[in-house]
Amino acid sequence: MGKNKLAKFKENLEFKNLFQFPATISPWQAPLRGRWKESYFGNGNPVVLEMGCGKGDYTVGLARNNPGKNFAGLDIKGARLWRGCKTASEEALPNVVFVRTRAEFIERVFAPGEVSEIWITFPDPEPSKPAKRLCSPVFLERYRKILPEGKGIVHLKTDDTGLYEYCLDEVVKPAGYEIIFNTADLYAEPSPMGDASRFQTTYERRWLAEGRKIKYLAFKLA
């Protein structure tokens, strides 16, 4: 392991906006489960969760532009999360928190109905392991348990055509979920979802420069 990673892991221990439950630890119930709004954020604003947030670009960007909402970024890679934690700390953003844990543990981190929206931004397409995809039926059932009944919104943003078509044609449509907005080329038409759907990370700008089209799907887990 490189010295740079070790330094980041050490600094992670000092961040007040990071809660860690590494892969070897199962957070049977995170200390703030069911109390994120009042005990961490200190308000009653909605909590928006980004799954597999990586370096936290999207989580931080959404938080900057939406001070009336709380944002949580979840990922298992501590070295990646370091960047988001550091940026949010340096900018003193009060509406950002990061959680280091496995995606399967979200029900132990958030209580039923505690999260209002879920973003899945440029996830690993997992071409050979569909059940591991963050938009698979397995994960949607996990999301259903932490979203408000009949009202929770899931957003998928990806450059991977196979993943997009899988989520739309094999998961969302067969289940009869209400599609709010759907496009195979996000920047080719006006979006009713506002700036949130169009905020770009460093990697997304690079992919757009390479000519890749960004797919976007928003639907309700009703």
PDB file of C-alpha atoms in Angstrom:
ATOM      1  CA  MET A   1       0.000   0.000   0.000  1.00  0.00           C
ATOM      2  CA  GLY A   2       1.405   3.397  -1.000  1.00  0.00           C
ATOM      3  CA  LYS A   3       2.313   6.099   1.487  1.00  0.00           C
ATOM      4  CA  ASN A   4      -0.241   8.409  -0.104  1.00  0.00           C
ATOM      5  CA  LYS A   5      -3.060   5.997   0.718  1.00  0.00           C
ATOM      6  CA  LEU A   6      -1.819   5.537   4.258  1.00  0.00           C
ATOM      7  CA  ALA A   7      -1.734   9.304   4.738  1.00  0.00           C
ATOM      8  CA  LYS A   8      -5.297   9.582   3.478  1.00  0.00           C
ATOM      9  CA  PHE A   9      -6.503   6.798   5.745  1.00  0.00           C
ATOM     10  CA  LYS A  10      -4.886   8.571   8.689  1.00  0.00           C
ATOM     11  CA  GLU A  11      -6.498  11.881   7.790  1.00  0.00           C
ATOM     12  CA  ASN A  12      -9.849  10.137   7.344  1.00  0.00           C
ATOM     13  CA  LEU A  13      -9.829   9.383  11.053  1.00  0.00           C
ATOM     14  CA  GLU A  14      -9.889  13.122  11.773  1.00  0.00           C
ATOM     15  CA  PHE A  15     -12.768  14.122   9.509  1.00  0.00           C
ATOM     16  CA  LYS A  16     -15.969  14.958  11.369  1.00  0.00           C
ATOM     17  CA  ASN A  17     -17.999  14.374   8.202  1.00  0.00           C
ATOM     18  CA  LEU A  18     -16.959  10.726   7.722  1.00  0.00           C
ATOM     19  CA  PHE A  19     -18.376   7.631   9.408  1.00  0.00           C
ATOM     20  CA  GLN A  20     -16.504   4.400   8.681  1.00  0.00           C
ATOM     21  CA  PHE A  21     -17.722   0.812   8.646  1.00  0.00           C
ATOM     22  CA  PRO A  22     -15.099  -0.979   6.507  1.00  0.00           C
ATOM     23  CA  ALA A  23     -15.755  -4.218   4.615  1.00  0.00           C
ATOM     24  CA  THR A  24     -14.525  -6.272   7.551  1.00  0.00           C
ATOM     25  CA  ILE A  25     -16.997  -4.641   9.956  1.00  0.00           C
ATOM     26  CA  SER A  26     -20.733  -5.138   9.731  1.00  0.00           C
ATOM     27  CA  PRO A  27     -22.501  -2.060  11.166  1.00  0.00           C
ATOM     28  CA  TRP A  28     -25.462  -3.916  12.626  1.00  0.00           C
ATOM     29  CA  GLN A  29     -26.878  -0.529  13.362  1.00  0.00           C
ATOM     30  CA  ALA A  30     -24.976   2.680  12.722  1.00  0.00           C
ATOM     31  CA  PRO A  31     -25.049   5.065  15.702  1.00  0.00           C
ATOM     32  CA  LEU A  32     -27.004   7.728  13.802  1.00  0.00           C
ATOM     33  CA  ARG A  33     -29.413   5.379  12.046  1.00  0.00           C
ATOM     34  CA  GLY A  34     -32.826   7.050  12.154  1.00  0.00           C
ATOM     35  CA  ARG A  35     -31.329  10.254  13.565  1.00  0.00           C
ATOM     36  CA  TRP A  36     -29.218  11.704  10.728  1.00  0.00           C
ATOM     37  CA  LYS A  37     -31.365  14.816  10.274  1.00  0.00           C
ATOM     38  CA  GLU A  38     -31.560  15.979  13.861  1.00  0.00           C
ATOM     39  CA  SER A  39     -28.345  14.535  15.328  1.00  0.00           C
ATOM     40  CA  TYR A  40     -25.882  15.151  12.486  1.00  0.00           C
ATOM     41  CA  PHE A  41     -27.327  17.793  10.163  1.00  0.00           C
ATOM     42  CA  GLY A  42     -29.291  19.607  12.860  1.00  0.00           C
ATOM     43  CA  ASN A  43     -32.327  20.218  10.674  1.00  0.00           C
ATOM     44  CA  GLY A  44     -35.382  18.506   9.236  1.00  0.00           C
ATOM     45  CA  ASN A  45     -34.360  18.765   5.583  1.00  0.00           C
ATOM     46  CA  PRO A  46     -34.597  15.760   3.214  1.00  0.00           C
ATOM     47  CA  VAL A  47     -31.641  13.372   3.017  1.00  0.00           C
ATOM     48  CA  VAL A  48     -30.362  12.509  -0.479  1.00  0.00           C
ATOM     49  CA  LEU A  49     -28.037   9.503  -0.771  1.00  0.00           C
ATOM     50  CA  GLU A  50     -25.451   8.871  -3.495  1.00  0.00           C
ATOM     51  CA  MET A  51     -24.485   5.210  -3.831  1.00  0.00           C
ATOM     52  CA  GLY A  52     -20.901   4.429  -4.834  1.00  0.00           C
ATOM     53  CA  CYS A  53     -19.979   8.100  -4.608  1.00  0.00           C
ATOM     54  CA  GLY A  54     -16.238   7.574  -5.233  1.00  0.00           C
ATOM     55  CA  LYS A  55     -14.388  10.843  -4.659  1.00  0.00           C
ATOM     56  CA  GLY A  56     -17.627  12.595  -3.763  1.00  0.00           C
ATOM     57  CA  ASP A  57     -17.691  15.069  -6.678  1.00  0.00           C
ATOM     58  CA  TYR A  58     -21.405  14.639  -7.238  1.00  0.00           C
ATOM     59  CA  THR A  59     -22.335  14.600  -3.552  1.00  0.00           C
ATOM     60  CA  VAL A  60     -20.396  17.807  -2.896  1.00  0.00           C
ATOM     61  CA  GLY A  61     -21.649  19.470  -6.077  1.00  0.00           C
ATOM     62  CA  LEU A  62     -25.278  18.759  -5.239  1.00  0.00           C
ATOM     63  CA  ALA A  63     -24.760  19.995  -1.685  1.00  0.00           C
ATOM     64  CA  ARG A  64     -23.288  23.299  -2.882  1.00  0.00           C
ATOM     65  CA  ASN A  65     -26.257  23.929  -5.162  1.00  0.00           C
ATOM     66  CA  ASN A  66     -28.983  22.697  -2.801  1.00  0.00           C
ATOM     67  CA  PRO A  67     -28.481  24.125   0.716  1.00  0.00           C
ATOM     68  CA  GLY A  68     -32.062  23.152   1.606  1.00  0.00           C
ATOM     69  CA  LYS A  69     -31.245  19.436   1.383  1.00  0.00           C
ATOM     70  CA  ASN A  70     -28.837  17.126   3.190  1.00  0.00           C
ATOM     71  CA  PHE A  71     -26.514  14.886   1.178  1.00  0.00           C
ATOM     72  CA  ALA A  72     -24.816  11.596   2.067  1.00  0.00           C
ATOM     73  CA  GLY A  73     -22.220   9.866  -0.090  1.00  0.00           C
ATOM     74  CA  LEU A  74     -21.582   6.159   0.438  1.00  0.00           C
ATOM     75  CA  ASP A  75     -18.594   4.165  -0.802  1.00  0.00           C
ATOM     76  CA  ILE A  76     -16.317   1.405   0.460  1.00  0.00           C
ATOM     77  CA  LYS A  77     -13.038   2.943  -0.756  1.00  0.00           C
ATOM     78  CA  GLY A  78     -11.516   5.111   1.956  1.00  0.00           C
ATOM     79  CA  ALA A  79      -8.840   6.655  -0.266  1.00  0.00           C
ATOM     80  CA  ARG A  80     -11.536   7.864  -2.673  1.00  0.00           C
ATOM     81  CA  LEU A  81     -13.774   9.252   0.055  1.00  0.00           C
ATOM     82  CA  TRP A  82     -10.863  11.277   1.406  1.00  0.00           C
ATOM     83  CA  ARG A  83     -11.210  13.778  -1.461  1.00  0.00           C
ATOM     84  CA  GLY A  84     -14.904  14.447  -0.851  1.00  0.00           C
ATOM     85  CA  CYS A  85     -14.449  14.695   2.900  1.00  0.00           C
ATOM     86  CA  LYS A  86     -11.550  17.121   2.533  1.00  0.00           C
ATOM     87  CA  THR A  87     -13.357  19.361   0.037  1.00  0.00           C
ATOM     88  CA  ALA A  88     -16.522  19.469   2.131  1.00  0.00           C
ATOM     89  CA  SER A  89     -14.448  20.225   5.241  1.00  0.00           C
ATOM     90  CA  GLU A  90     -12.423  22.986   3.576  1.00  0.00           C
ATOM     91  CA  GLU A  91     -15.602  24.605   2.271  1.00  0.00           C
ATOM     92  CA  ALA A  92     -17.354  24.091   5.623  1.00  0.00           C
ATOM     93  CA  LEU A  93     -20.386  22.576   3.913  1.00  0.00           C
ATOM     94  CA  PRO A  94     -22.845  21.758   6.699  1.00  0.00           C
ATOM     95  CA  ASN A  95     -25.130  19.576   4.555  1.00  0.00           C
ATOM     96  CA  VAL A  96     -22.660  16.840   3.540  1.00  0.00           C
ATOM     97  CA  VAL A  97     -21.720  13.566   5.206  1.00  0.00           C
ATOM     98  CA  PHE A  98     -19.849  10.530   3.910  1.00  0.00           C
ATOM     99  CA  VAL A  99     -20.231   6.913   4.964  1.00  0.00           C
ATOM    100  CA  ARG A 100     -17.616   4.272   4.307  1.00  0.00           C
ATOM    101  CA  THR A 101     -19.271   0.871   4.135  1.00  0.00           C
ATOM    102  CA  ARG A 102     -20.397  -1.803   1.713  1.00  0.00           C
ATOM    103  CA  ALA A 103     -23.449  -0.998  -0.394  1.00  0.00           C
ATOM    104  CA  GLU A 104     -25.264  -4.034   1.015  1.00  0.00           C
ATOM    105  CA  PHE A 105     -25.291  -2.462   4.479  1.00  0.00           C
ATOM    106  CA  ILE A 106     -27.417   0.608   3.713  1.00  0.00           C
ATOM    107  CA  GLU A 107     -30.381  -0.692   5.721  1.00  0.00           C
ATOM    108  CA  ARG A 108     -28.143  -0.754   8.785  1.00  0.00           C
ATOM    109  CA  VAL A 109     -27.010   2.821   8.192  1.00  0.00           C
ATOM    110  CA  PHE A 110     -30.365   4.415   7.322  1.00  0.00           C
ATOM    111  CA  ALA A 111     -33.768   3.719   8.878  1.00  0.00           C
ATOM    112  CA  PRO A 112     -37.029   3.158   6.958  1.00  0.00           C
ATOM    113  CA  GLY A 113     -38.124   6.334   5.177  1.00  0.00           C
ATOM    114  CA  GLU A 114     -35.018   8.246   6.260  1.00  0.00           C
ATOM    115  CA  VAL A 115     -33.748   8.870   2.698  1.00  0.00           C
ATOM    116  CA  SER A 116     -35.867  10.818   0.191  1.00  0.00           C
ATOM    117  CA  GLU A 117     -33.853  10.249  -3.018  1.00  0.00           C
ATOM    118  CA  ILE A 118     -31.061   7.965  -4.209  1.00  0.00           C
ATOM    119  CA  TRP A 119     -28.507   8.796  -6.904  1.00  0.00           C
ATOM    120  CA  ILE A 120     -26.544   6.096  -8.715  1.00  0.00           C
ATOM    121  CA  THR A 121     -23.921   7.977 -10.688  1.00  0.00           C
ATOM    122  CA  PHE A 122     -21.655   6.170 -13.152  1.00  0.00           C
ATOM    123  CA  PRO A 123     -21.601   2.870 -11.245  1.00  0.00           C
ATOM    124  CA  ASP A 124     -19.544  -0.182 -12.159  1.00  0.00           C
ATOM    125  CA  PRO A 125     -21.658  -1.875 -14.880  1.00  0.00           C
ATOM    126  CA  GLU A 126     -20.719  -5.326 -13.549  1.00  0.00           C
ATOM    127  CA  PRO A 127     -21.234  -6.974 -16.977  1.00  0.00           C
ATOM    128  CA  SER A 128     -20.777 -10.532 -15.669  1.00  0.00           C
ATOM    129  CA  LYS A 129     -22.544 -10.079 -12.303  1.00  0.00           C
ATOM    130  CA  PRO A 130     -25.988  -8.496 -12.803  1.00  0.00           C
ATOM    131  CA  ALA A 131     -27.025  -9.059  -9.176  1.00  0.00           C
ATOM    132  CA  LYS A 132     -24.184  -6.779  -8.049  1.00  0.00           C
ATOM    133  CA  ARG A 133     -25.363  -3.851 -10.157  1.00  0.00           C
ATOM    134  CA  LEU A 134     -26.532  -0.961  -7.998  1.00  0.00           C
ATOM    135  CA  CYS A 135     -29.752  -0.812 -10.040  1.00  0.00           C
ATOM    136  CA  SER A 136     -30.504  -4.542  -9.825  1.00  0.00           C
ATOM    137  CA  PRO A 137     -33.783  -5.769  -8.252  1.00  0.00           C
ATOM    138  CA  VAL A 138     -31.761  -6.878  -5.226  1.00  0.00           C
ATOM    139  CA  PHE A 139     -30.553  -3.356  -4.558  1.00  0.00           C
ATOM    140  CA  LEU A 140     -33.859  -1.710  -5.436  1.00  0.00           C
ATOM    141  CA  GLU A 141     -35.467  -3.754  -2.670  1.00  0.00           C
ATOM    142  CA  ARG A 142     -32.834  -2.446  -0.271  1.00  0.00           C
ATOM    143  CA  TYR A 143     -33.550   1.116  -1.420  1.00  0.00           C
ATOM    144  CA  ARG A 144     -37.268   0.594  -0.959  1.00  0.00           C
ATOM    145  CA  LYS A 145     -36.674  -0.087   2.732  1.00  0.00           C
ATOM    146  CA  ILE A 146     -34.986   3.275   3.378  1.00  0.00           C
ATOM    147  CA  LEU A 147     -37.103   5.440   1.042  1.00  0.00           C
ATOM    148  CA  PRO A 148     -40.552   6.828   1.966  1.00  0.00           C
ATOM    149  CA  GLU A 149     -43.252   4.409   0.862  1.00  0.00           C
ATOM    150  CA  GLY A 150     -44.462   5.162  -2.657  1.00  0.00           C
ATOM    151  CA  LYS A 151     -42.535   8.442  -2.875  1.00  0.00           C
ATOM    152  CA  GLY A 152     -38.862   7.587  -3.103  1.00  0.00           C
ATOM    153  CA  ILE A 153     -37.031   8.601  -6.264  1.00  0.00           C
ATOM    154  CA  VAL A 154     -34.055   6.765  -7.768  1.00  0.00           C
ATOM    155  CA  HIS A 155     -31.758   8.476 -10.311  1.00  0.00           C
ATOM    156  CA  LEU A 156     -29.385   6.569 -12.598  1.00  0.00           C
ATOM    157  CA  LYS A 157     -26.730   8.402 -14.590  1.00  0.00           C
ATOM    158  CA  THR A 158     -24.312   6.395 -16.726  1.00  0.00           C
ATOM    159  CA  ASP A 159     -22.298   6.354 -19.930  1.00  0.00           C
ATOM    160  CA  ASP A 160     -22.707   2.566 -20.218  1.00  0.00           C
ATOM    161  CA  THR A 161     -25.393   1.616 -22.739  1.00  0.00           C
ATOM    162  CA  GLY A 162     -25.671  -1.964 -21.497  1.00  0.00           C
ATOM    163  CA  LEU A 163     -26.276  -0.906 -17.908  1.00  0.00           C
ATOM    164  CA  TYR A 164     -28.792   1.739 -18.933  1.00  0.00           C
ATOM    165  CA  GLU A 165     -30.776  -0.679 -21.104  1.00  0.00           C
ATOM    166  CA  TYR A 166     -30.664  -3.338 -18.399  1.00  0.00           C
ATOM    167  CA  CYS A 167     -32.060  -0.987 -15.768  1.00  0.00           C
ATOM    168  CA  LEU A 168     -34.731   0.440 -18.071  1.00  0.00           C
ATOM    169  CA  ASP A 169     -35.872  -2.639 -19.992  1.00  0.00           C
ATOM    170  CA  GLU A 170     -35.178  -5.500 -17.586  1.00  0.00           C
ATOM    171  CA  VAL A 171     -35.823  -3.879 -14.206  1.00  0.00           C
ATOM    172  CA  VAL A 172     -37.879  -0.674 -14.268  1.00  0.00           C
ATOM    173  CA  LYS A 173     -40.385  -1.344 -17.045  1.00  0.00           C
ATOM    174  CA  PRO A 174     -41.187  -4.968 -16.094  1.00  0.00           C
ATOM    175  CA  ALA A 175     -41.752  -3.889 -12.473  1.00  0.00           C
ATOM    176  CA  GLY A 176     -44.124  -1.132 -13.567  1.00  0.00           C
ATOM    177  CA  TYR A 177     -42.218   1.626 -11.801  1.00  0.00           C
ATOM    178  CA  GLU A 178     -43.271   5.166 -12.676  1.00  0.00           C
ATOM    179  CA  ILE A 179     -40.670   6.723 -14.968  1.00  0.00           C
ATOM    180  CA  ILE A 180     -40.229  10.433 -14.247  1.00  0.00           C
ATOM    181  CA  PHE A 181     -37.673  11.143 -16.959  1.00  0.00           C
ATOM    182  CA  ASN A 182     -35.671   8.984 -19.297  1.00  0.00           C
ATOM    183  CA  THR A 183     -33.139   9.819 -22.023  1.00  0.00           C
ATOM    184  CA  ALA A 184     -30.311   8.063 -23.858  1.00  0.00           C
ATOM    185  CA  ASP A 185     -28.590  11.406 -24.486  1.00  0.00           C
ATOM    186  CA  LEU A 186     -28.967  13.771 -21.542  1.00  0.00           C
ATOM    187  CA  TYR A 187     -27.380  16.807 -23.141  1.00  0.00           C
ATOM    188  CA  ALA A 188     -29.259  16.573 -26.433  1.00  0.00           C
ATOM    189  CA  GLU A 189     -32.561  17.751 -24.992  1.00  0.00           C
ATOM    190  CA  PRO A 190     -33.922  19.921 -22.167  1.00  0.00           C
ATOM    191  CA  SER A 191     -34.114  18.138 -18.820  1.00  0.00           C
ATOM    192  CA  PRO A 192     -37.105  18.641 -16.505  1.00  0.00           C
ATOM    193  CA  MET A 193     -34.927  17.496 -13.622  1.00  0.00           C
ATOM    194  CA  GLY A 194     -32.996  20.771 -13.422  1.00  0.00           C
ATOM    195  CA  ASP A 195     -29.331  21.283 -12.626  1.00  0.00           C
ATOM    196  CA  ALA A 196     -29.077  18.164 -10.478  1.00  0.00           C
ATOM    197  CA  SER A 197     -29.191  15.860 -13.488  1.00  0.00           C
ATOM    198  CA  ARG A 198     -26.702  17.984 -15.415  1.00  0.00           C
ATOM    199  CA  PHE A 199     -24.005  18.556 -12.803  1.00  0.00           C
ATOM    200  CA  GLN A 200     -20.792  17.061 -14.212  1.00  0.00           C
ATOM    201  CA  THR A 201     -17.911  15.368 -12.462  1.00  0.00           C
ATOM    202  CA  THR A 202     -14.348  15.487 -13.781  1.00  0.00           C
ATOM    203  CA  TYR A 203     -14.720  12.018 -15.299  1.00  0.00           C
ATOM    204  CA  GLU A 204     -18.039  12.892 -16.934  1.00  0.00           C
ATOM    205  CA  ARG A 205     -16.513  15.933 -18.638  1.00  0.00           C
ATOM    206  CA  ARG A 206     -13.716  13.693 -19.910  1.00  0.00           C
ATOM    207  CA  TRP A 207     -16.178  11.137 -21.278  1.00  0.00           C
ATOM    208  CA  LEU A 208     -18.209  13.851 -22.972  1.00  0.00           C
ATOM    209  CA  ALA A 209     -15.028  15.147 -24.594  1.00  0.00           C
ATOM    210  CA  GLU A 210     -14.468  11.613 -25.928  1.00  0.00           C
ATOM    211  CA  GLY A 211     -17.899  11.708 -27.519  1.00  0.00           C
ATOM    212  CA  ARG A 212     -19.702   9.407 -25.117  1.00  0.00           C
ATOM    213  CA  LYS A 213     -23.415   9.992 -24.590  1.00  0.00           C
ATOM    214  CA  ILE A 214     -24.715  10.228 -21.017  1.00  0.00           C
ATOM    215  CA  LYS A 215     -27.825   8.218 -20.212  1.00  0.00           C
ATOM    216  CA  TYR A 216     -30.193   9.271 -17.448  1.00  0.00           C
ATOM    217  CA  LEU A 217     -33.197   7.620 -15.835  1.00  0.00           C
ATOM    218  CA  ALA A 218     -35.311   8.808 -12.913  1.00  0.00           C
ATOM    219  CA  PHE A 219     -38.118   6.659 -11.530  1.00  0.00           C
ATOM    220  CA  LYS A 220     -40.269   6.152  -8.441  1.00  0.00           C
ATOM    221  CA  LEU A 221     -40.090   3.002  -6.373  1.00  0.00           C
ATOM    222  CA  ALA A 222     -43.853   2.793  -5.948  1.00  0.00           C
TER     223      ALA A 222
END
